[in-house]
Amino acid sequence: MRRATSSLSAVPALRTTGMRATSSLFTSSSSAAMLKSRTLHSSVPRQGDHGGLSQHRDTPDNTIDTPFDFTEANTVEIKKILAKYPVNYKQAATIPLLHLAQYQTGGWVPLAAMNKIAKILEIPPMKVYEVATFYTMFNRTKVGKYHVQLCTTTPCQLGGCGSTVILETIKKHLNIGVGETTADGLFTLTEVECLGACVNAPMLQIGDDYFEDLTPESTVALLETLKAGKTPKVGPQTGGRKNCEGPQGKTTLFAAPAGPYCRPDLETCA
Ligand code: FES
C-alpha cells in the first residue's frame, strides 16, 4: 500500500480538501518550513479506499468470478430491509445492504458482493459501485480484524494531546503506517475526517465503537486490550468523564422533556 510520509505529500492533500493551493502559498519564504510541518494530513488523499484508487483492481480474492452470496440469516435480514421501502424504490436499500455485506465479510466489500447487491435491488452494478466508492465507511480492500480509524480533523488535532501525537503513537506501537495492516492481520490504520465526537477529542473508531479522550498511554492500552482478545471499555478512555459531559458534569435534561410533541406516538415516551 502507498504511504506518503514526505512533506510534499501535504500538497495533494490540500488540493483534495478543496483548499486553493495558490502559487504564492508555496513560493513564500515560509513555504519550506510549512511543508516540513504537519499541515492537514500527512497521508495520501483517500480516494474511496486506504489511499488507493477507486477503480477496481483484480486480486486473487476479489474478482468478478469470486463467489459471494449472503448467508441465510442475512438473506432474512435483507427481506426485512427491503420491506421498509416501496418496491419501486429498492435502490434506497443500497447502503444498508453494503453494510450487511461488509459485516459478513469481516470488514470489506468485494466486487462480487456489490454485483450481488445490484442483482437483488434490480439496478445496474454501477449504481452500487458509485455508492461503495463514495462513502469512506465502505472498504474496498481487506482490512485487519480491528480497523483503527483515527480522526485527524482540526478539532481532534487541537483537543487534548492532539491527534498527531495519537497517530504517531499508533504507528510506532503497531509498526505500521497509515493505510497499512499489521503482519498478524489484526490492525489496519486509517486517517479519517471528523467523526462527530469533537468534544471528546482526540478520538478514534474501531468497528462500531468510539474511543475518546485519548492519550498515548490509553491508546497503547486500548490496542493491547484488543490484541489480548479482550473487550475494551468504549467512550472516554481517560479523565473519568461520562460520555461527553463537561467538567461540571450533567447540567441539563434531568427529566423527560415536557412536550408538546409533534408526533403523538412520542407522547407515550415522556
Ligand atoms: S474533529 Fe475529530 S471527531 Fe470531530
PDB file of N, CA and C in Angstrom, residues 94-170:
ATOM      1  N   THR A  94     -29.495   0.331  -0.904  1.00  0.00           N
ATOM      2  CA  THR A  94     -28.098   0.087  -1.301  1.00  0.00           C
ATOM      3  C   THR A  94     -27.149   0.163  -0.094  1.00  0.00           C
ATOM      4  N   ILE A  95     -27.266   1.241   0.670  1.00  0.00           N
ATOM      5  CA  ILE A  95     -26.332   1.411   1.791  1.00  0.00           C
ATOM      6  C   ILE A  95     -26.538   0.342   2.879  1.00  0.00           C
ATOM      7  N   PRO A  96     -27.784   0.082   3.309  1.00  0.00           N
ATOM      8  CA  PRO A  96     -27.947  -0.997   4.293  1.00  0.00           C
ATOM      9  C   PRO A  96     -27.400  -2.340   3.810  1.00  0.00           C
ATOM     10  N   LEU A  97     -27.571  -2.637   2.529  1.00  0.00           N
ATOM     11  CA  LEU A  97     -27.072  -3.923   2.024  1.00  0.00           C
ATOM     12  C   LEU A  97     -25.541  -3.943   1.925  1.00  0.00           C
ATOM     13  N   LEU A  98     -24.970  -2.794   1.610  1.00  0.00           N
ATOM     14  CA  LEU A  98     -23.499  -2.732   1.598  1.00  0.00           C
ATOM     15  C   LEU A  98     -22.951  -2.954   3.007  1.00  0.00           C
ATOM     16  N   HIS A  99     -23.635  -2.349   3.990  1.00  0.00           N
ATOM     17  CA  HIS A  99     -23.211  -2.568   5.378  1.00  0.00           C
ATOM     18  C   HIS A  99     -23.293  -4.047   5.737  1.00  0.00           C
ATOM     19  N   LEU A 100     -24.385  -4.659   5.340  1.00  0.00           N
ATOM     20  CA  LEU A 100     -24.595  -6.079   5.641  1.00  0.00           C
ATOM     21  C   LEU A 100     -23.475  -6.923   5.023  1.00  0.00           C
ATOM     22  N   ALA A 101     -23.165  -6.620   3.759  1.00  0.00           N
ATOM     23  CA  ALA A 101     -22.096  -7.357   3.071  1.00  0.00           C
ATOM     24  C   ALA A 101     -20.765  -7.156   3.790  1.00  0.00           C
ATOM     25  N   GLN A 102     -20.532  -5.915   4.221  1.00  0.00           N
ATOM     26  CA  GLN A 102     -19.255  -5.617   4.880  1.00  0.00           C
ATOM     27  C   GLN A 102     -19.139  -6.341   6.225  1.00  0.00           C
ATOM     28  N   TYR A 103     -20.254  -6.390   6.963  1.00  0.00           N
ATOM     29  CA  TYR A 103     -20.232  -7.142   8.224  1.00  0.00           C
ATOM     30  C   TYR A 103     -19.961  -8.624   7.945  1.00  0.00           C
ATOM     31  N   GLN A 104     -20.603  -9.137   6.906  1.00  0.00           N
ATOM     32  CA  GLN A 104     -20.486 -10.569   6.618  1.00  0.00           C
ATOM     33  C   GLN A 104     -19.056 -10.969   6.233  1.00  0.00           C
ATOM     34  N   THR A 105     -18.388 -10.106   5.487  1.00  0.00           N
ATOM     35  CA  THR A 105     -17.032 -10.459   5.032  1.00  0.00           C
ATOM     36  C   THR A 105     -15.961 -10.101   6.050  1.00  0.00           C
ATOM     37  N   GLY A 106     -16.349  -9.474   7.135  1.00  0.00           N
ATOM     38  CA  GLY A 106     -15.363  -9.107   8.147  1.00  0.00           C
ATOM     39  C   GLY A 106     -14.694  -7.780   7.878  1.00  0.00           C
ATOM     40  N   GLY A 107     -15.377  -6.882   7.161  1.00  0.00           N
ATOM     41  CA  GLY A 107     -14.842  -5.519   7.092  1.00  0.00           C
ATOM     42  C   GLY A 107     -14.600  -4.948   5.719  1.00  0.00           C
ATOM     43  N   TRP A 108     -14.966  -5.655   4.646  1.00  0.00           N
ATOM     44  CA  TRP A 108     -14.750  -5.068   3.318  1.00  0.00           C
ATOM     45  C   TRP A 108     -15.824  -5.562   2.358  1.00  0.00           C
ATOM     46  N   VAL A 109     -15.887  -4.867   1.207  1.00  0.00           N
ATOM     47  CA  VAL A 109     -16.943  -5.182   0.242  1.00  0.00           C
ATOM     48  C   VAL A 109     -16.308  -5.607  -1.086  1.00  0.00           C
ATOM     49  N   PRO A 110     -16.260  -6.896  -1.355  1.00  0.00           N
ATOM     50  CA  PRO A 110     -15.683  -7.337  -2.632  1.00  0.00           C
ATOM     51  C   PRO A 110     -16.584  -7.001  -3.817  1.00  0.00           C
ATOM     52  N   LEU A 111     -16.006  -7.050  -4.987  1.00  0.00           N
ATOM     53  CA  LEU A 111     -16.749  -6.747  -6.218  1.00  0.00           C
ATOM     54  C   LEU A 111     -17.976  -7.649  -6.357  1.00  0.00           C
ATOM     55  N   ALA A 112     -17.776  -8.934  -6.061  1.00  0.00           N
ATOM     56  CA  ALA A 112     -18.880  -9.884  -6.217  1.00  0.00           C
ATOM     57  C   ALA A 112     -20.053  -9.531  -5.304  1.00  0.00           C
ATOM     58  N   ALA A 113     -19.740  -8.973  -4.134  1.00  0.00           N
ATOM     59  CA  ALA A 113     -20.816  -8.586  -3.209  1.00  0.00           C
ATOM     60  C   ALA A 113     -21.595  -7.409  -3.782  1.00  0.00           C
ATOM     61  N   MET A 114     -20.882  -6.475  -4.391  1.00  0.00           N
ATOM     62  CA  MET A 114     -21.577  -5.321  -4.991  1.00  0.00           C
ATOM     63  C   MET A 114     -22.467  -5.781  -6.144  1.00  0.00           C
ATOM     64  N   ASN A 115     -21.954  -6.734  -6.930  1.00  0.00           N
ATOM     65  CA  ASN A 115     -22.762  -7.247  -8.041  1.00  0.00           C
ATOM     66  C   ASN A 115     -23.997  -7.979  -7.533  1.00  0.00           C
ATOM     67  N   LYS A 116     -23.809  -8.700  -6.438  1.00  0.00           N
ATOM     68  CA  LYS A 116     -24.947  -9.431  -5.852  1.00  0.00           C
ATOM     69  C   LYS A 116     -26.008  -8.426  -5.370  1.00  0.00           C
ATOM     70  N   ILE A 117     -25.550  -7.360  -4.748  1.00  0.00           N
ATOM     71  CA  ILE A 117     -26.488  -6.339  -4.257  1.00  0.00           C
ATOM     72  C   ILE A 117     -27.245  -5.700  -5.427  1.00  0.00           C
ATOM     73  N   ALA A 118     -26.522  -5.434  -6.517  1.00  0.00           N
ATOM     74  CA  ALA A 118     -27.171  -4.844  -7.696  1.00  0.00           C
ATOM     75  C   ALA A 118     -28.273  -5.769  -8.217  1.00  0.00           C
ATOM     76  N   LYS A 119     -27.964  -7.070  -8.183  1.00  0.00           N
ATOM     77  CA  LYS A 119     -28.942  -8.054  -8.669  1.00  0.00           C
ATOM     78  C   LYS A 119     -30.185  -8.057  -7.765  1.00  0.00           C
ATOM     79  N   ILE A 120     -29.949  -8.045  -6.463  1.00  0.00           N
ATOM     80  CA  ILE A 120     -31.075  -8.070  -5.512  1.00  0.00           C
ATOM     81  C   ILE A 120     -31.941  -6.821  -5.687  1.00  0.00           C
ATOM     82  N   LEU A 121     -31.279  -5.686  -5.876  1.00  0.00           N
ATOM     83  CA  LEU A 121     -32.017  -4.418  -5.958  1.00  0.00           C
ATOM     84  C   LEU A 121     -32.505  -4.099  -7.376  1.00  0.00           C
ATOM     85  N   GLU A 122     -32.111  -4.962  -8.305  1.00  0.00           N
ATOM     86  CA  GLU A 122     -32.515  -4.782  -9.715  1.00  0.00           C
ATOM     87  C   GLU A 122     -32.103  -3.409 -10.241  1.00  0.00           C
ATOM     88  N   ILE A 123     -30.830  -3.109 -10.013  1.00  0.00           N
ATOM     89  CA  ILE A 123     -30.269  -1.844 -10.512  1.00  0.00           C
ATOM     90  C   ILE A 123     -28.940  -2.169 -11.213  1.00  0.00           C
ATOM     91  N   PRO A 124     -28.452  -1.271 -12.069  1.00  0.00           N
ATOM     92  CA  PRO A 124     -27.154  -1.521 -12.706  1.00  0.00           C
ATOM     93  C   PRO A 124     -26.048  -1.592 -11.648  1.00  0.00           C
ATOM     94  N   PRO A 125     -25.093  -2.507 -11.793  1.00  0.00           N
ATOM     95  CA  PRO A 125     -23.999  -2.606 -10.804  1.00  0.00           C
ATOM     96  C   PRO A 125     -23.297  -1.272 -10.561  1.00  0.00           C
ATOM     97  N   MET A 126     -23.220  -0.434 -11.604  1.00  0.00           N
ATOM     98  CA  MET A 126     -22.536   0.862 -11.446  1.00  0.00           C
ATOM     99  C   MET A 126     -23.148   1.690 -10.324  1.00  0.00           C
ATOM    100  N   LYS A 127     -24.467   1.564 -10.148  1.00  0.00           N
ATOM    101  CA  LYS A 127     -25.138   2.329  -9.082  1.00  0.00           C
ATOM    102  C   LYS A 127     -24.592   1.925  -7.708  1.00  0.00           C
ATOM    103  N   VAL A 128     -24.288   0.653  -7.551  1.00  0.00           N
ATOM    104  CA  VAL A 128     -23.739   0.183  -6.275  1.00  0.00           C
ATOM    105  C   VAL A 128     -22.269   0.595  -6.150  1.00  0.00           C
ATOM    106  N   TYR A 129     -21.527   0.487  -7.243  1.00  0.00           N
ATOM    107  CA  TYR A 129     -20.111   0.885  -7.206  1.00  0.00           C
ATOM    108  C   TYR A 129     -19.987   2.357  -6.804  1.00  0.00           C
ATOM    109  N   GLU A 130     -20.882   3.172  -7.362  1.00  0.00           N
ATOM    110  CA  GLU A 130     -20.826   4.618  -7.075  1.00  0.00           C
ATOM    111  C   GLU A 130     -20.958   4.884  -5.579  1.00  0.00           C
ATOM    112  N   VAL A 131     -21.883   4.187  -4.951  1.00  0.00           N
ATOM    113  CA  VAL A 131     -22.108   4.396  -3.512  1.00  0.00           C
ATOM    114  C   VAL A 131     -20.931   3.856  -2.706  1.00  0.00           C
ATOM    115  N   ALA A 132     -20.498   2.653  -3.052  1.00  0.00           N
ATOM    116  CA  ALA A 132     -19.429   1.997  -2.270  1.00  0.00           C
ATOM    117  C   ALA A 132     -18.109   2.742  -2.364  1.00  0.00           C
ATOM    118  N   THR A 133     -17.877   3.417  -3.484  1.00  0.00           N
ATOM    119  CA  THR A 133     -16.603   4.133  -3.617  1.00  0.00           C
ATOM    120  C   THR A 133     -16.702   5.579  -3.142  1.00  0.00           C
ATOM    121  N   PHE A 134     -17.925   6.068  -2.944  1.00  0.00           N
ATOM    122  CA  PHE A 134     -18.089   7.451  -2.469  1.00  0.00           C
ATOM    123  C   PHE A 134     -17.942   7.532  -0.954  1.00  0.00           C
ATOM    124  N   TYR A 135     -18.593   6.611  -0.255  1.00  0.00           N
ATOM    125  CA  TYR A 135     -18.601   6.668   1.210  1.00  0.00           C
ATOM    126  C   TYR A 135     -17.391   5.929   1.772  1.00  0.00           C
ATOM    127  N   THR A 136     -16.615   6.643   2.594  1.00  0.00           N
ATOM    128  CA  THR A 136     -15.370   6.056   3.078  1.00  0.00           C
ATOM    129  C   THR A 136     -15.587   4.971   4.123  1.00  0.00           C
ATOM    130  N   MET A 137     -16.819   4.797   4.594  1.00  0.00           N
ATOM    131  CA  MET A 137     -17.005   3.725   5.573  1.00  0.00           C
ATOM    132  C   MET A 137     -17.030   2.348   4.908  1.00  0.00           C
ATOM    133  N   PHE A 138     -17.076   2.328   3.587  1.00  0.00           N
ATOM    134  CA  PHE A 138     -17.017   1.046   2.890  1.00  0.00           C
ATOM    135  C   PHE A 138     -15.599   0.800   2.404  1.00  0.00           C
ATOM    136  N   ASN A 139     -15.069  -0.323   2.797  1.00  0.00           N
ATOM    137  CA  ASN A 139     -13.689  -0.663   2.444  1.00  0.00           C
ATOM    138  C   ASN A 139     -13.686  -1.566   1.225  1.00  0.00           C
ATOM    139  N   ARG A 140     -12.912  -1.178   0.245  1.00  0.00           N
ATOM    140  CA  ARG A 140     -12.878  -1.956  -0.999  1.00  0.00           C
ATOM    141  C   ARG A 140     -11.736  -2.972  -1.002  1.00  0.00           C
ATOM    142  N   THR A 141     -10.935  -2.946   0.028  1.00  0.00           N
ATOM    143  CA  THR A 141      -9.917  -3.990   0.179  1.00  0.00           C
ATOM    144  C   THR A 141     -10.005  -4.507   1.610  1.00  0.00           C
ATOM    145  N   LYS A 142      -9.412  -5.678   1.819  1.00  0.00           N
ATOM    146  CA  LYS A 142      -9.465  -6.284   3.147  1.00  0.00           C
ATOM    147  C   LYS A 142      -8.837  -5.381   4.190  1.00  0.00           C
ATOM    148  N   VAL A 143      -9.392  -5.372   5.363  1.00  0.00           N
ATOM    149  CA  VAL A 143      -8.789  -4.639   6.487  1.00  0.00           C
ATOM    150  C   VAL A 143      -8.530  -5.636   7.612  1.00  0.00           C
ATOM    151  N   GLY A 144      -7.751  -5.192   8.572  1.00  0.00           N
ATOM    152  CA  GLY A 144      -7.461  -6.052   9.705  1.00  0.00           C
ATOM    153  C   GLY A 144      -8.711  -6.296  10.550  1.00  0.00           C
ATOM    154  N   LYS A 145      -8.593  -7.216  11.487  1.00  0.00           N
ATOM    155  CA  LYS A 145      -9.739  -7.523  12.368  1.00  0.00           C
ATOM    156  C   LYS A 145     -10.214  -6.246  13.061  1.00  0.00           C
ATOM    157  N   TYR A 146      -9.259  -5.406  13.438  1.00  0.00           N
ATOM    158  CA  TYR A 146      -9.606  -4.132  14.067  1.00  0.00           C
ATOM    159  C   TYR A 146      -9.184  -3.002  13.132  1.00  0.00           C
ATOM    160  N   HIS A 147     -10.171  -2.323  12.590  1.00  0.00           N
ATOM    161  CA  HIS A 147      -9.894  -1.221  11.673  1.00  0.00           C
ATOM    162  C   HIS A 147      -9.838   0.067  12.493  1.00  0.00           C
ATOM    163  N   VAL A 148      -8.642   0.526  12.748  1.00  0.00           N
ATOM    164  CA  VAL A 148      -8.441   1.700  13.596  1.00  0.00           C
ATOM    165  C   VAL A 148      -8.583   2.946  12.727  1.00  0.00           C
ATOM    166  N   GLN A 149      -9.685   3.657  12.912  1.00  0.00           N
ATOM    167  CA  GLN A 149      -9.940   4.869  12.119  1.00  0.00           C
ATOM    168  C   GLN A 149      -9.731   6.081  13.017  1.00  0.00           C
ATOM    169  N   LEU A 150      -8.596   6.704  12.846  1.00  0.00           N
ATOM    170  CA  LEU A 150      -8.244   7.842  13.700  1.00  0.00           C
ATOM    171  C   LEU A 150      -8.685   9.141  13.042  1.00  0.00           C
ATOM    172  N   CYS A 151      -9.448   9.928  13.796  1.00  0.00           N
ATOM    173  CA  CYS A 151      -9.874  11.228  13.284  1.00  0.00           C
ATOM    174  C   CYS A 151      -8.708  12.209  13.410  1.00  0.00           C
ATOM    175  N   THR A 152      -8.382  12.846  12.281  1.00  0.00           N
ATOM    176  CA  THR A 152      -7.282  13.836  12.314  1.00  0.00           C
ATOM    177  C   THR A 152      -7.745  15.199  11.815  1.00  0.00           C
ATOM    178  N   THR A 153      -9.053  15.431  11.872  1.00  0.00           N
ATOM    179  CA  THR A 153      -9.569  16.747  11.507  1.00  0.00           C
ATOM    180  C   THR A 153      -9.216  17.751  12.620  1.00  0.00           C
ATOM    181  N   THR A 154      -9.299  19.027  12.283  1.00  0.00           N
ATOM    182  CA  THR A 154      -8.752  20.083  13.144  1.00  0.00           C
ATOM    183  C   THR A 154      -9.108  19.971  14.637  1.00  0.00           C
ATOM    184  N   PRO A 155     -10.393  19.838  15.041  1.00  0.00           N
ATOM    185  CA  PRO A 155     -10.661  19.758  16.481  1.00  0.00           C
ATOM    186  C   PRO A 155      -9.918  18.606  17.164  1.00  0.00           C
ATOM    187  N   CYS A 156      -9.764  17.497  16.463  1.00  0.00           N
ATOM    188  CA  CYS A 156      -9.026  16.389  17.065  1.00  0.00           C
ATOM    189  C   CYS A 156      -7.525  16.645  17.060  1.00  0.00           C
ATOM    190  N   GLN A 157      -7.066  17.457  16.107  1.00  0.00           N
ATOM    191  CA  GLN A 157      -5.647  17.828  16.130  1.00  0.00           C
ATOM    192  C   GLN A 157      -5.352  18.731  17.315  1.00  0.00           C
ATOM    193  N   LEU A 158      -6.371  19.547  17.696  1.00  0.00           N
ATOM    194  CA  LEU A 158      -6.153  20.550  18.739  1.00  0.00           C
ATOM    195  C   LEU A 158      -6.575  20.076  20.129  1.00  0.00           C
ATOM    196  N   GLY A 159      -7.505  19.124  20.210  1.00  0.00           N
ATOM    197  CA  GLY A 159      -8.048  18.720  21.503  1.00  0.00           C
ATOM    198  C   GLY A 159      -7.099  17.813  22.274  1.00  0.00           C
ATOM    199  N   GLY A 160      -7.081  17.958  23.578  1.00  0.00           N
ATOM    200  CA  GLY A 160      -6.239  17.101  24.425  1.00  0.00           C
ATOM    201  C   GLY A 160      -4.792  17.138  23.968  1.00  0.00           C
ATOM    202  N   CYS A 161      -4.203  15.952  23.847  1.00  0.00           N
ATOM    203  CA  CYS A 161      -2.800  15.895  23.396  1.00  0.00           C
ATOM    204  C   CYS A 161      -2.693  16.044  21.886  1.00  0.00           C
ATOM    205  N   GLY A 162      -3.836  15.978  21.184  1.00  0.00           N
ATOM    206  CA  GLY A 162      -3.834  16.160  19.736  1.00  0.00           C
ATOM    207  C   GLY A 162      -3.707  14.843  18.987  1.00  0.00           C
ATOM    208  N   SER A 163      -4.415  14.767  17.859  1.00  0.00           N
ATOM    209  CA  SER A 163      -4.433  13.504  17.112  1.00  0.00           C
ATOM    210  C   SER A 163      -3.086  13.165  16.484  1.00  0.00           C
ATOM    211  N   THR A 164      -2.239  14.186  16.263  1.00  0.00           N
ATOM    212  CA  THR A 164      -0.927  13.893  15.671  1.00  0.00           C
ATOM    213  C   THR A 164      -0.112  13.008  16.617  1.00  0.00           C
ATOM    214  N   VAL A 165      -0.216  13.307  17.912  1.00  0.00           N
ATOM    215  CA  VAL A 165       0.503  12.503  18.907  1.00  0.00           C
ATOM    216  C   VAL A 165      -0.062  11.079  18.922  1.00  0.00           C
ATOM    217  N   ILE A 166      -1.387  10.983  18.826  1.00  0.00           N
ATOM    218  CA  ILE A 166      -2.011   9.652  18.833  1.00  0.00           C
ATOM    219  C   ILE A 166      -1.634   8.875  17.573  1.00  0.00           C
ATOM    220  N   LEU A 167      -1.607   9.584  16.452  1.00  0.00           N
ATOM    221  CA  LEU A 167      -1.231   8.937  15.184  1.00  0.00           C
ATOM    222  C   LEU A 167       0.180   8.358  15.284  1.00  0.00           C
ATOM    223  N   GLU A 168       1.085   9.163  15.803  1.00  0.00           N
ATOM    224  CA  GLU A 168       2.476   8.690  15.927  1.00  0.00           C
ATOM    225  C   GLU A 168       2.567   7.531  16.919  1.00  0.00           C
ATOM    226  N   THR A 169       1.761   7.603  17.979  1.00  0.00           N
ATOM    227  CA  THR A 169       1.762   6.521  18.974  1.00  0.00           C
ATOM    228  C   THR A 169       1.323   5.208  18.334  1.00  0.00           C
ATOM    229  N   ILE A 170       0.245   5.265  17.555  1.00  0.00           N
ATOM    230  CA  ILE A 170      -0.279   4.039  16.930  1.00  0.00           C
ATOM    231  C   ILE A 170       0.736   3.496  15.922  1.00  0.00           C
TER     232      ILE A 170
END
